[in-house]
Backbone as ProteinMPNN parsed JSONL, in Angstrom:
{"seq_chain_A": "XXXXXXXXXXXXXXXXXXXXXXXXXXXXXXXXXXXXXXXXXXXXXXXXXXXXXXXXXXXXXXXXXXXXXXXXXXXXXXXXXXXXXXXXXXXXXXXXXXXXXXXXXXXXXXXXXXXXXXXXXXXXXXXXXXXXXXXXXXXXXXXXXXXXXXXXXXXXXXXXXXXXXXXXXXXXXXXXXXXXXXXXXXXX", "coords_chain_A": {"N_chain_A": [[3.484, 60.804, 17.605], [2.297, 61.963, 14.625], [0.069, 60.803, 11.756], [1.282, 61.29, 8.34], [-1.243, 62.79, 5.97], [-1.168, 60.715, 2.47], [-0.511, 62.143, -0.858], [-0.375, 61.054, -3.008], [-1.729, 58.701, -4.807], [-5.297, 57.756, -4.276], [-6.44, 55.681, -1.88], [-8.26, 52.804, -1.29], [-10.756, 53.096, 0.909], [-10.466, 52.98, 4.467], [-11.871, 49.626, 5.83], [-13.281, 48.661, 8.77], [-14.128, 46.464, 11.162], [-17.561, 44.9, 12.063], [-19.497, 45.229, 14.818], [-20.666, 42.704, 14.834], [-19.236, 40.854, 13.319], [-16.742, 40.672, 15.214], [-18.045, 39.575, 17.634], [-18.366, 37.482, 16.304], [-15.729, 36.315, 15.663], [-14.71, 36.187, 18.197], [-16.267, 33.93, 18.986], [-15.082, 31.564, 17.596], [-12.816, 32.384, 18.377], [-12.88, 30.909, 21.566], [-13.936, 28.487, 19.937], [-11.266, 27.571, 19.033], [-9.808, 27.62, 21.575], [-11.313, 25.453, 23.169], [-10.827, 23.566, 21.283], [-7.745, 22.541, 21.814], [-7.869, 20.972, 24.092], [-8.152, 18.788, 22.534], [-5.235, 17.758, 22.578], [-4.931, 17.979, 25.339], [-3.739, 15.674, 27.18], [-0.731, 14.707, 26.131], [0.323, 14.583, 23.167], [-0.621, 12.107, 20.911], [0.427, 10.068, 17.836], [-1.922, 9.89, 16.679], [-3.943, 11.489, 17.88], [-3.038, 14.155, 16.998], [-3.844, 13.742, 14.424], [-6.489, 13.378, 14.973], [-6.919, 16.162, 15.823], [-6.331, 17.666, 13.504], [-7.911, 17.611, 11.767], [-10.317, 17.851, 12.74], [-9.731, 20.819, 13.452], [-9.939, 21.776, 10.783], [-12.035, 21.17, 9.957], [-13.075, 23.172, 11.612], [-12.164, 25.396, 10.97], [-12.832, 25.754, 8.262], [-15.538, 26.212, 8.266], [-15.813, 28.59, 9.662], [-14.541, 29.957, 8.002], [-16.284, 29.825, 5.7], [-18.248, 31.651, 6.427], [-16.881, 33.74, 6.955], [-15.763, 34.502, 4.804], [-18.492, 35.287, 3.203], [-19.323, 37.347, 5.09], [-17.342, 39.139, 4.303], [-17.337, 39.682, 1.809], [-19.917, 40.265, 1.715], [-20.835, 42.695, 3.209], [-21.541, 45.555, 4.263], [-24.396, 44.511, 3.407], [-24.625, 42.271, 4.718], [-26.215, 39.376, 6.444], [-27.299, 39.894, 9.37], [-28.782, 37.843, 10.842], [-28.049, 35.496, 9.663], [-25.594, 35.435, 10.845], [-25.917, 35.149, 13.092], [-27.322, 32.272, 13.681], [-24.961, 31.244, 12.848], [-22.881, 31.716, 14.432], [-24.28, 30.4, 16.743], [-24.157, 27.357, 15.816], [-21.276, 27.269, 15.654], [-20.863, 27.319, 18.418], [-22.019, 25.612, 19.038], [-20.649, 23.327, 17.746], [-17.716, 24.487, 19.353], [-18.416, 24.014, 21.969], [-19.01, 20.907, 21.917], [-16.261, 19.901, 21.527], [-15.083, 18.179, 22.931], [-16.237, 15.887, 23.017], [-15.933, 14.531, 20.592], [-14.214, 12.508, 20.514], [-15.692, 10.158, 21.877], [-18.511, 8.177, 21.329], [-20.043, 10.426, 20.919], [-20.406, 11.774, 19.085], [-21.591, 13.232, 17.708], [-23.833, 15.988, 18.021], [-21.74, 17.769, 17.532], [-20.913, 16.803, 14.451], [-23.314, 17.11, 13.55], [-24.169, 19.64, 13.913], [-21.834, 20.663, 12.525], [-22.112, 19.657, 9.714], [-24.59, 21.465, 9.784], [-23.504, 23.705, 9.461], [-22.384, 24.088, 7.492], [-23.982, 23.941, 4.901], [-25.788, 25.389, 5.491], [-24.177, 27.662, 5.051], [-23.211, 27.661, 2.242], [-26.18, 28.531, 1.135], [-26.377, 30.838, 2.223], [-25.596, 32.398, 0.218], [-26.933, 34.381, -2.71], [-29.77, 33.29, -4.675], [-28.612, 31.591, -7.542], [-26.345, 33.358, -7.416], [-22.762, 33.194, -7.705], [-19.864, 31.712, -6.186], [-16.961, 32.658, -6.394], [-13.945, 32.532, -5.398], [-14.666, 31.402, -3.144], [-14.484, 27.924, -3.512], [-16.541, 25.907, -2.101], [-18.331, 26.784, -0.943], [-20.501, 26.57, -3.358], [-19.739, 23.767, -3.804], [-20.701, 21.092, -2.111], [-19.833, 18.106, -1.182], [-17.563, 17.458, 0.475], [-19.02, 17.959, 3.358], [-20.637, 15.396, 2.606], [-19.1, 12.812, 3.373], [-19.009, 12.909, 6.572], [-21.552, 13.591, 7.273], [-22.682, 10.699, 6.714], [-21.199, 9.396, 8.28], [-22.4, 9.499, 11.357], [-23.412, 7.383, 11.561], [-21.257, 5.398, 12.033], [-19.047, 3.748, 13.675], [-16.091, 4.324, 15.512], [-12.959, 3.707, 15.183], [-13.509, 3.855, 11.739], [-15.288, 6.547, 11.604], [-13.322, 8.676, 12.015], [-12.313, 8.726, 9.58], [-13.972, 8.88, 7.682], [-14.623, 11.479, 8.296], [-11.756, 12.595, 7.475], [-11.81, 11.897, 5.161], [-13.79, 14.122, 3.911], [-12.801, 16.191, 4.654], [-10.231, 15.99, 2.965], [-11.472, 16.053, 0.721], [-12.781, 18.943, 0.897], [-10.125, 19.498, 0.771], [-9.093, 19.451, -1.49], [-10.682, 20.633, -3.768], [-11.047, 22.713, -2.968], [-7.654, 23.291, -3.854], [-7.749, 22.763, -6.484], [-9.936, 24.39, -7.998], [-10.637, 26.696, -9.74], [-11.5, 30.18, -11.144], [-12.433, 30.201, -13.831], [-12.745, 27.092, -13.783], [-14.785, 27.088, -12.049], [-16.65, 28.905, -13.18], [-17.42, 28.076, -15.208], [-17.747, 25.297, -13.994], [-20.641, 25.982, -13.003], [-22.178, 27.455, -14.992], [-22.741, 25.194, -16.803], [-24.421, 23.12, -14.839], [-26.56, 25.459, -14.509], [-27.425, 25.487, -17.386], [-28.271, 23.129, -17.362], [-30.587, 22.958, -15.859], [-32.478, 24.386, -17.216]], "CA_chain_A": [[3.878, 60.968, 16.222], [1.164, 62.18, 13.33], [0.808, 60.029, 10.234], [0.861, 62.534, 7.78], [-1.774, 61.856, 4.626], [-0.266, 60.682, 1.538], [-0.792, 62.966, -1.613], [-0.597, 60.378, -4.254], [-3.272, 58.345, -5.23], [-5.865, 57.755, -3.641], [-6.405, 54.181, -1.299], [-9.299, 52.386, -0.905], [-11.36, 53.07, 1.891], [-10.217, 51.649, 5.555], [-12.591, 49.089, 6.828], [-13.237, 48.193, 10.18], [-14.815, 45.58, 12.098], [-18.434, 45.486, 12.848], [-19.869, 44.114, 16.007], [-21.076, 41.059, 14.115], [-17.502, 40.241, 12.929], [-15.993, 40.808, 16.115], [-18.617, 38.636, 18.046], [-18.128, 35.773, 15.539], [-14.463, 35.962, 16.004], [-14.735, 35.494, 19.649], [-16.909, 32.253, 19.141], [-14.168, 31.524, 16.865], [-11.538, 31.946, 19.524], [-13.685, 30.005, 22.054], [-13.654, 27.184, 19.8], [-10.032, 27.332, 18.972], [-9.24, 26.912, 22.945], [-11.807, 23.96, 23.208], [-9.588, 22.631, 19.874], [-6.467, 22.518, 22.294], [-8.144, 19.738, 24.583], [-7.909, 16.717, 22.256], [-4.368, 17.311, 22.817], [-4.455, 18.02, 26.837], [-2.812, 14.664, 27.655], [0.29, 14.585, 25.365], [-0.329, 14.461, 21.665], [0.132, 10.554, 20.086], [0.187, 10.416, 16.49], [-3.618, 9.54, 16.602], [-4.771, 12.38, 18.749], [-2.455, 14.959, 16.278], [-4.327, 13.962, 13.347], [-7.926, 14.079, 14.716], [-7.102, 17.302, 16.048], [-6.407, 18.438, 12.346], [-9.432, 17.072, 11.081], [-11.248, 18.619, 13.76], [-9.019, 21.601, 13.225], [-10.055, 22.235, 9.981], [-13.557, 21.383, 10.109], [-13.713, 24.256, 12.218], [-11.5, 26.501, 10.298], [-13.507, 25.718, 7.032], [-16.472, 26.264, 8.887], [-15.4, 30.005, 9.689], [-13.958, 30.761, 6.131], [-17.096, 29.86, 4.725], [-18.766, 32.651, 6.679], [-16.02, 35.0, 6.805], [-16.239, 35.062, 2.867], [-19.647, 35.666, 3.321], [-18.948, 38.482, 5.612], [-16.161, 40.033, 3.435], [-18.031, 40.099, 0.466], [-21.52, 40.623, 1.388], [-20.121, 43.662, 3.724], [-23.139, 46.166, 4.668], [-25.221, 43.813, 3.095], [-24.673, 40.64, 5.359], [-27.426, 39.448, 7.641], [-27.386, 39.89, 11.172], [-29.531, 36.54, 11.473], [-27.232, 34.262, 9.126], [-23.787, 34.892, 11.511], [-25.997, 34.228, 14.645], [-26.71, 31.148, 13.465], [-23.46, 30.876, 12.441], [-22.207, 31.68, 15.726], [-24.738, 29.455, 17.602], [-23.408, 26.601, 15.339], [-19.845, 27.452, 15.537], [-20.801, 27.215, 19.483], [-22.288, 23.988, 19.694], [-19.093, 23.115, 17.632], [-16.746, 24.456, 20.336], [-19.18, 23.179, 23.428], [-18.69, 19.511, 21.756], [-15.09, 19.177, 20.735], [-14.697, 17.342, 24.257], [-17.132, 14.45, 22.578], [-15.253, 14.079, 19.688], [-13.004, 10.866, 20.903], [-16.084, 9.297, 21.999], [-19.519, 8.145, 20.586], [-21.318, 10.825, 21.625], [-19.47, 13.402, 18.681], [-23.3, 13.808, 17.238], [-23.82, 17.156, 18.113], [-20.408, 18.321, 16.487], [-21.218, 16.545, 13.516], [-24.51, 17.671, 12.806], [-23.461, 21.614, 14.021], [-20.869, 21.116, 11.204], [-22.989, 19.445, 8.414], [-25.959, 21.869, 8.953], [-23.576, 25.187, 8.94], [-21.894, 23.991, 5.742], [-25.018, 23.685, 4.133], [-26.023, 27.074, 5.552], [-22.83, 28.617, 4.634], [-23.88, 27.748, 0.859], [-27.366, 29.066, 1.222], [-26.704, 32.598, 2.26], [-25.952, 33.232, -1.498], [-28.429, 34.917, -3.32], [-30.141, 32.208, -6.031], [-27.82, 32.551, -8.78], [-24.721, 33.642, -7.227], [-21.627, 31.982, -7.863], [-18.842, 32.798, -5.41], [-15.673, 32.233, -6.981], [-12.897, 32.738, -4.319], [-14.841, 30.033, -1.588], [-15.871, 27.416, -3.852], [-17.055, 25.344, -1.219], [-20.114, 27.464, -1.397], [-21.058, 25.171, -4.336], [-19.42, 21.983, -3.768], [-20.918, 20.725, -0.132], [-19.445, 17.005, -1.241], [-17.064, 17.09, 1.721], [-20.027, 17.272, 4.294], [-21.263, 14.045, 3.096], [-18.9, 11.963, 4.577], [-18.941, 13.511, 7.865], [-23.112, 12.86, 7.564], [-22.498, 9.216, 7.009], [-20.069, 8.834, 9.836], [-23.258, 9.321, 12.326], [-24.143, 5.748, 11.275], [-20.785, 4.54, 11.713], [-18.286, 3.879, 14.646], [-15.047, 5.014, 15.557], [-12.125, 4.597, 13.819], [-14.338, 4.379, 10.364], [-15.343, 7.619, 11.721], [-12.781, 9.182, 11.879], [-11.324, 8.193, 8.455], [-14.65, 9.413, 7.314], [-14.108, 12.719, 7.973], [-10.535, 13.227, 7.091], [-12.172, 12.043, 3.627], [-14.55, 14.766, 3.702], [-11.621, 17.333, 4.588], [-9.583, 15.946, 1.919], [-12.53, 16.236, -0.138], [-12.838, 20.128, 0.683], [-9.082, 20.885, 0.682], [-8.691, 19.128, -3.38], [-11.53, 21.282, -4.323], [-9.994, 24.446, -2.645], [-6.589, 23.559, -4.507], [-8.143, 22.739, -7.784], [-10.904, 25.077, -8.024], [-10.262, 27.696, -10.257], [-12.507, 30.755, -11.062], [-12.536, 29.651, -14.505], [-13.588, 26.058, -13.982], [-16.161, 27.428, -10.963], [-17.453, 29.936, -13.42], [-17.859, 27.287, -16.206], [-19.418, 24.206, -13.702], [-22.196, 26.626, -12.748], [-23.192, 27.153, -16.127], [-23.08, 24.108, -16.886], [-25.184, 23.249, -14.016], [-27.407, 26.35, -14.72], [-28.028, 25.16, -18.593], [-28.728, 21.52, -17.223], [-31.767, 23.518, -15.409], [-33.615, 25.183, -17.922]], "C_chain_A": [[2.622, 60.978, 15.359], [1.793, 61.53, 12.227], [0.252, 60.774, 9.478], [-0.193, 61.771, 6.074], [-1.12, 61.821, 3.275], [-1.15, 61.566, 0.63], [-0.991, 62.62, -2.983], [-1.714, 59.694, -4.552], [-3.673, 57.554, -4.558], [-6.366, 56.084, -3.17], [-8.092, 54.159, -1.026], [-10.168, 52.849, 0.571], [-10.701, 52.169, 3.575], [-11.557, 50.753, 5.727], [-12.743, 48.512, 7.551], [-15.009, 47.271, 10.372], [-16.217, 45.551, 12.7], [-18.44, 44.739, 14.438], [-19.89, 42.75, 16.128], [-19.676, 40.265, 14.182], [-16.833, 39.686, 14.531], [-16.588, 39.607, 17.249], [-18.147, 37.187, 17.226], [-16.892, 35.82, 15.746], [-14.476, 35.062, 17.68], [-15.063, 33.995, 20.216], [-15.559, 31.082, 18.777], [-12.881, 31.092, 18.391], [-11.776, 30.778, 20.602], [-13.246, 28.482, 21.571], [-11.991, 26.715, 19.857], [-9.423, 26.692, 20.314], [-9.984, 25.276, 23.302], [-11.051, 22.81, 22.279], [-8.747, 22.013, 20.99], [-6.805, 21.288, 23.464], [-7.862, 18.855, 24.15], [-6.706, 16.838, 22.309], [-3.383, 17.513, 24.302], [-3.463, 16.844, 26.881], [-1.362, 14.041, 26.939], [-0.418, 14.391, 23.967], [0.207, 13.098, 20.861], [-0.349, 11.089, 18.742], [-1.244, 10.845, 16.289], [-4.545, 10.857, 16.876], [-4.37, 13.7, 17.673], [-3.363, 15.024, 14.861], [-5.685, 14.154, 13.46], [-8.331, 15.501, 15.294], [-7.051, 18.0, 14.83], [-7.297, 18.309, 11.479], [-9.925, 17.266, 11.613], [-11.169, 20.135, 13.43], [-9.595, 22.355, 11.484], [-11.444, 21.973, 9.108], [-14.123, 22.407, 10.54], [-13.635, 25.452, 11.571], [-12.87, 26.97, 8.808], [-14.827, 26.499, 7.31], [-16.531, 27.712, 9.261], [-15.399, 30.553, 8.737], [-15.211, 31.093, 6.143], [-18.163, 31.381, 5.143], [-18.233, 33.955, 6.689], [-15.842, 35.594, 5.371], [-17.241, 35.513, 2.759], [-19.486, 37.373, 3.587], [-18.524, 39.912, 4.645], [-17.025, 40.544, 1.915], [-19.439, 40.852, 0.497], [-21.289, 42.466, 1.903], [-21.446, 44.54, 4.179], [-24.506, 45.061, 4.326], [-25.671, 41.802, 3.551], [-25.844, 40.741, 6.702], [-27.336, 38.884, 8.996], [-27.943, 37.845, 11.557], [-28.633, 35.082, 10.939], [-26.351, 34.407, 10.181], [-24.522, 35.279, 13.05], [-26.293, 33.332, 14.564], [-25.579, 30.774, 13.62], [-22.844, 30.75, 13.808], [-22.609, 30.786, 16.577], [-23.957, 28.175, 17.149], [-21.736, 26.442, 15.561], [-19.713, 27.307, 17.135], [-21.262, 25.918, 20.07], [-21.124, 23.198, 19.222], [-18.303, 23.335, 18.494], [-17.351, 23.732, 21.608], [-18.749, 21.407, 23.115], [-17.637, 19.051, 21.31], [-14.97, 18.268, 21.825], [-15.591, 15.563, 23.852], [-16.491, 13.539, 21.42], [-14.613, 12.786, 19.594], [-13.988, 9.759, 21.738], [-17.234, 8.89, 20.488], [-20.373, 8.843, 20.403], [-20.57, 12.449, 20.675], [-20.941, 13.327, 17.914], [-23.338, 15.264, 16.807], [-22.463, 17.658, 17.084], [-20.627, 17.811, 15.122], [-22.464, 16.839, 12.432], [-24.828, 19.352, 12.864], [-22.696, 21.461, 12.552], [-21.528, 20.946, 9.77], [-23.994, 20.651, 8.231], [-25.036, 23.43, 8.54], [-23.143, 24.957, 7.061], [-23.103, 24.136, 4.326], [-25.29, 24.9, 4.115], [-24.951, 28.163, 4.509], [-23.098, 28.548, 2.848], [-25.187, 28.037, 0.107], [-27.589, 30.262, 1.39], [-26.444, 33.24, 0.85], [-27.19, 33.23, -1.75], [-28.483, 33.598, -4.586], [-29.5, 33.198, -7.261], [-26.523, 32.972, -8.891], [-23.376, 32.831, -7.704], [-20.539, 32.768, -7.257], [-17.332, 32.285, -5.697], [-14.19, 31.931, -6.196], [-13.425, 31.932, -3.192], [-15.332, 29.384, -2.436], [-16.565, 26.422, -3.216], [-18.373, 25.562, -0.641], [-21.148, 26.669, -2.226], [-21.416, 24.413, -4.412], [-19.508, 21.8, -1.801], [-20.376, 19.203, -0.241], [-18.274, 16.392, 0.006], [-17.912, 16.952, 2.73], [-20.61, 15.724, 4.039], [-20.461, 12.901, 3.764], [-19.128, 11.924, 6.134], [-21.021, 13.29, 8.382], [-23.123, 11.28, 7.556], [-21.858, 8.46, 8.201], [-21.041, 8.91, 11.017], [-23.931, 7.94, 12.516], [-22.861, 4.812, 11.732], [-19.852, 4.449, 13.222], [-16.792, 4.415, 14.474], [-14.033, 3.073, 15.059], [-12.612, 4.745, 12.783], [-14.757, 6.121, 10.647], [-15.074, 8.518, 11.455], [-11.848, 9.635, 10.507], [-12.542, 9.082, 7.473], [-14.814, 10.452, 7.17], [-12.721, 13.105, 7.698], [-11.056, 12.842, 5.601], [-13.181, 13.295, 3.679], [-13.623, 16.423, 4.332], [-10.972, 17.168, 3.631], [-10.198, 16.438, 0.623], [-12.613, 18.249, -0.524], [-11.533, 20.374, 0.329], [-8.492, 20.435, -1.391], [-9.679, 20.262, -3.843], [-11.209, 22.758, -3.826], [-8.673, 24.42, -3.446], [-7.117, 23.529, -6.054], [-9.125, 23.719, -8.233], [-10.417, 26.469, -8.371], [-11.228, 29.329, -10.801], [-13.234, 30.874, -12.453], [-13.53, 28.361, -14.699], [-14.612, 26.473, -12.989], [-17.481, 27.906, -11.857], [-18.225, 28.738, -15.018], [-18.758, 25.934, -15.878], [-20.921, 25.078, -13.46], [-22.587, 27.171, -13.927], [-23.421, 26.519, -16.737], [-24.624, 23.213, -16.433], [-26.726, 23.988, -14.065], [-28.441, 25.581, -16.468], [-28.525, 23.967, -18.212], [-30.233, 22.105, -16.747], [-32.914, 24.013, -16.122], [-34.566, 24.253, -19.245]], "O_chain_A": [[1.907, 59.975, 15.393], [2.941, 61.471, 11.785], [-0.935, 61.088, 9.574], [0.035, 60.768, 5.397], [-0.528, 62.834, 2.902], [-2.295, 61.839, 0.99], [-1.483, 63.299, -3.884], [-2.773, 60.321, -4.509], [-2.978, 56.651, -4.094], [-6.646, 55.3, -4.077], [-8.874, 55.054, -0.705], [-9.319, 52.626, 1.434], [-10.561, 50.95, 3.671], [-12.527, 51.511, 5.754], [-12.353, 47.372, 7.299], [-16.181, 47.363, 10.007], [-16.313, 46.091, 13.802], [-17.635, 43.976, 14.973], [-19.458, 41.936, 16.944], [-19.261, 39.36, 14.906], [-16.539, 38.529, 14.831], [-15.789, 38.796, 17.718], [-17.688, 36.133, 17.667], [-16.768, 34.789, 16.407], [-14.323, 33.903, 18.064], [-14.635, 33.266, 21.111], [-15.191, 30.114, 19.442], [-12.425, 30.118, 18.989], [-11.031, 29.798, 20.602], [-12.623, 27.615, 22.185], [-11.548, 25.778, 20.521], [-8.768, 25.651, 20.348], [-9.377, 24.247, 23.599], [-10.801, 21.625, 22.501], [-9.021, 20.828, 21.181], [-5.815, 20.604, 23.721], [-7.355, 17.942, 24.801], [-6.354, 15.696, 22.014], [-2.181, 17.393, 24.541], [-2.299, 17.117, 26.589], [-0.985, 12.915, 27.263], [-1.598, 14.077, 23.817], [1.292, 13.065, 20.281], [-1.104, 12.024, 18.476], [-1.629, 11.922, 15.833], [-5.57, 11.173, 16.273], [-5.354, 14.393, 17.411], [-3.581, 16.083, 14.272], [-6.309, 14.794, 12.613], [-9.463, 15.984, 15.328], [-7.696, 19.048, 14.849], [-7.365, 18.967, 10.441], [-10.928, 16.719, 11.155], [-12.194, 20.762, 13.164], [-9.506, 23.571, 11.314], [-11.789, 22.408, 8.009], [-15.254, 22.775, 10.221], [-14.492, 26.331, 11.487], [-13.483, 28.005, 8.543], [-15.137, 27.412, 6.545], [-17.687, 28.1, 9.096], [-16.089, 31.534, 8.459], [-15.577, 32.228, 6.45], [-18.718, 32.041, 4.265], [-18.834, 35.013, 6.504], [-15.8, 36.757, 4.969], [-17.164, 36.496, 2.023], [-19.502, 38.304, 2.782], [-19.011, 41.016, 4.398], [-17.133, 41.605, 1.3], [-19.933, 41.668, -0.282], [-21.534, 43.375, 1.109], [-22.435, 43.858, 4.447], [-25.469, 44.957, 5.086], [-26.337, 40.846, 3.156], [-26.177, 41.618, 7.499], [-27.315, 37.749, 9.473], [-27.475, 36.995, 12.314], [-28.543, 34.002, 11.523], [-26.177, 33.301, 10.692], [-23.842, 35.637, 14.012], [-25.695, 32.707, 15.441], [-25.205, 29.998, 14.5], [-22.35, 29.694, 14.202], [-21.761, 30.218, 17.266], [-23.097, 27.786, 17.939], [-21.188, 25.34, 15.595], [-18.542, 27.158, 17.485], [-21.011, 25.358, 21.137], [-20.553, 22.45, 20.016], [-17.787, 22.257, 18.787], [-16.676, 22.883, 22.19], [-18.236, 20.735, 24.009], [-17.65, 17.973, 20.716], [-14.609, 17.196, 21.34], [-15.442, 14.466, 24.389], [-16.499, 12.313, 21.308], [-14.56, 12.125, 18.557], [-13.504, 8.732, 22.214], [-17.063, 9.098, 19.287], [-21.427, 8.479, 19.882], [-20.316, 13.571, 21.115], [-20.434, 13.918, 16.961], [-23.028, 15.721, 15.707], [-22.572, 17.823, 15.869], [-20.454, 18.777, 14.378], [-22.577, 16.823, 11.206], [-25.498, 20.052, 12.105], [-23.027, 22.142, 11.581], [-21.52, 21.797, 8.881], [-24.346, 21.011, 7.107], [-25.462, 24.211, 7.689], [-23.475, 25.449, 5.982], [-22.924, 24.376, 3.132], [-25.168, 25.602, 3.112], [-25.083, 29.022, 3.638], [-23.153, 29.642, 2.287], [-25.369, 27.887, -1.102], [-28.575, 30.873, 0.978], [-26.924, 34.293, 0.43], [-28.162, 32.575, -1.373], [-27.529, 33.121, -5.201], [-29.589, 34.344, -7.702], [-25.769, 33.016, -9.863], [-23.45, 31.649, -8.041], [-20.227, 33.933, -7.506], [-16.78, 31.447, -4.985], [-13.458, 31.022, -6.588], [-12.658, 31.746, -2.247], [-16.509, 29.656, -2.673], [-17.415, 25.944, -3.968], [-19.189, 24.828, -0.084], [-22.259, 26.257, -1.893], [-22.509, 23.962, -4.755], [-18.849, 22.137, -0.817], [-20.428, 18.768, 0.91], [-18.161, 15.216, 0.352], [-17.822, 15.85, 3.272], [-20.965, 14.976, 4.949], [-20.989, 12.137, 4.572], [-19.404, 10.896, 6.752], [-21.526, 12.964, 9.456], [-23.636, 10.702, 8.514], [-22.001, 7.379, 8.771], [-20.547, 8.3, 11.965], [-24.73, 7.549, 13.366], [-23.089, 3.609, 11.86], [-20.16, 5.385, 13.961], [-16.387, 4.874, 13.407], [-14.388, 1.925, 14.79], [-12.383, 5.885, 12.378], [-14.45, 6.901, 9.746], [-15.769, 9.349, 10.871], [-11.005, 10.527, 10.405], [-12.136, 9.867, 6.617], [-15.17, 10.821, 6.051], [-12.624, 14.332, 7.73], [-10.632, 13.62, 4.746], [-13.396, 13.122, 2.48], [-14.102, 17.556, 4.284], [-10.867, 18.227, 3.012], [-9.637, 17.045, -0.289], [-12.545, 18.784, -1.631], [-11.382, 21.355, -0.4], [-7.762, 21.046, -2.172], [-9.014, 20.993, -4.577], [-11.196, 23.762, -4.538], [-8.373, 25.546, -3.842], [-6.753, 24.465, -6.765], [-8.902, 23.797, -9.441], [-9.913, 27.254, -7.568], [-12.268, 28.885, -10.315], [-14.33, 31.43, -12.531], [-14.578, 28.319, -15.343], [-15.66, 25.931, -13.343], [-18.671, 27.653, -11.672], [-19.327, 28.817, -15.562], [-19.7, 25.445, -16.502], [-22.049, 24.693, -13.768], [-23.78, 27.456, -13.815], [-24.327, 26.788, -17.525], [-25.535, 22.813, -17.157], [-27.782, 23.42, -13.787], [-29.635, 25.306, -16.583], [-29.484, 23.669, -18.924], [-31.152, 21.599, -17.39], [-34.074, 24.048, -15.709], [-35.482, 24.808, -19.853]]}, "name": "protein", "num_of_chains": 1, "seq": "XXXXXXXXXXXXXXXXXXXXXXXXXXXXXXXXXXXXXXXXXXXXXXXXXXXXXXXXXXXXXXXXXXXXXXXXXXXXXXXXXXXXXXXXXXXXXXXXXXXXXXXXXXXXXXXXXXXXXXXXXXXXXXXXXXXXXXXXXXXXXXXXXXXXXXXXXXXXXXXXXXXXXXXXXXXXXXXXXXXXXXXXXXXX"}
């Protein structure tokens, strides 16, 4: 069957997938299956919730580059989303550490992409639709928790998820566009 072209007005451009993309997905998937371990042995309450705080450390951790991606579009750099990917791979290599003492690695993969992930803007930018670009205030718990033991740990980063997902619900492109000049005038 031929899809015949429409005659009315005219659609955006398709666009497809580069290599890049498609590679970082894969890492992506990767981690997702390593995700599905902390709940190999039945899922207790306990194990359910640090899989979603794991879960969305990782997720976040994607966005922030996939916005990148999406926006920057021809103009995204090959060298930021292999980082990204290396990171996003020592992330999936260490979810298996997570439930001990030895979640390090995962913790400092996640702190440094977040940081990254708000660095590939150009000085100046302001990205309105991720503002997590901005506001890195959820990584700091998740840096403090390397000092601390388990369960505090763990409590530590579900504050530093809670932290990102209030600032994803509240975060408007309004108030984004008004703290960074705020911010900006405090500078000069």
């Amino acid at each position: 069957m031929e899809a015949k072209e429409s005659t009315g007005s005219a659609a955006p451009a398709e666009r497809h997938a580069g290599w890049n993309e498609l590679f970082f997905d894969l890492v992506v998937v990767a981690g997702a299956g390593q995700l599905a371990r902390l709940l190999h042995d039945g899922p207790q309450p306990a194990d359910l919730a640090l899989y979603a705080v794991v879960y969305l450390a990782f997720w976040t951790t994607w966005a922030g580059f996939a916005v990148y991606g999406d926006i920057a579009a021809s103009e995204t750099r090959v060298r930021t989303l292999l980082i990204a990917m290396f990171g996003m791979a020592v992330m999936a290599a260490s979810v298996h550490t997570v439930q001990s003492s030895h979640a390090t690695a995962f913790v400092i993969a996640y702190v440094a992409l977040r940081w990254q992930a708000g660095q590939v803007w150009r000085r100046g930018s302001i990205v309105v639709d991720w503002p997590l670009a901005q506001f890195g205030a959820g990584a700091v718990p998740w840096l403090v928790s390397l000092f601390v033991d388990t369960p505090l740990r763990y409590w530590l980063w579900a504050l530093g998820i809670a932290l990102d997902i209030v600032t994803l619900l509240v975060s408007t492109r309004e108030r984004t566009l008004r703290r960074a000049g705020e911010r900006a005038a405090r500078r000069r």
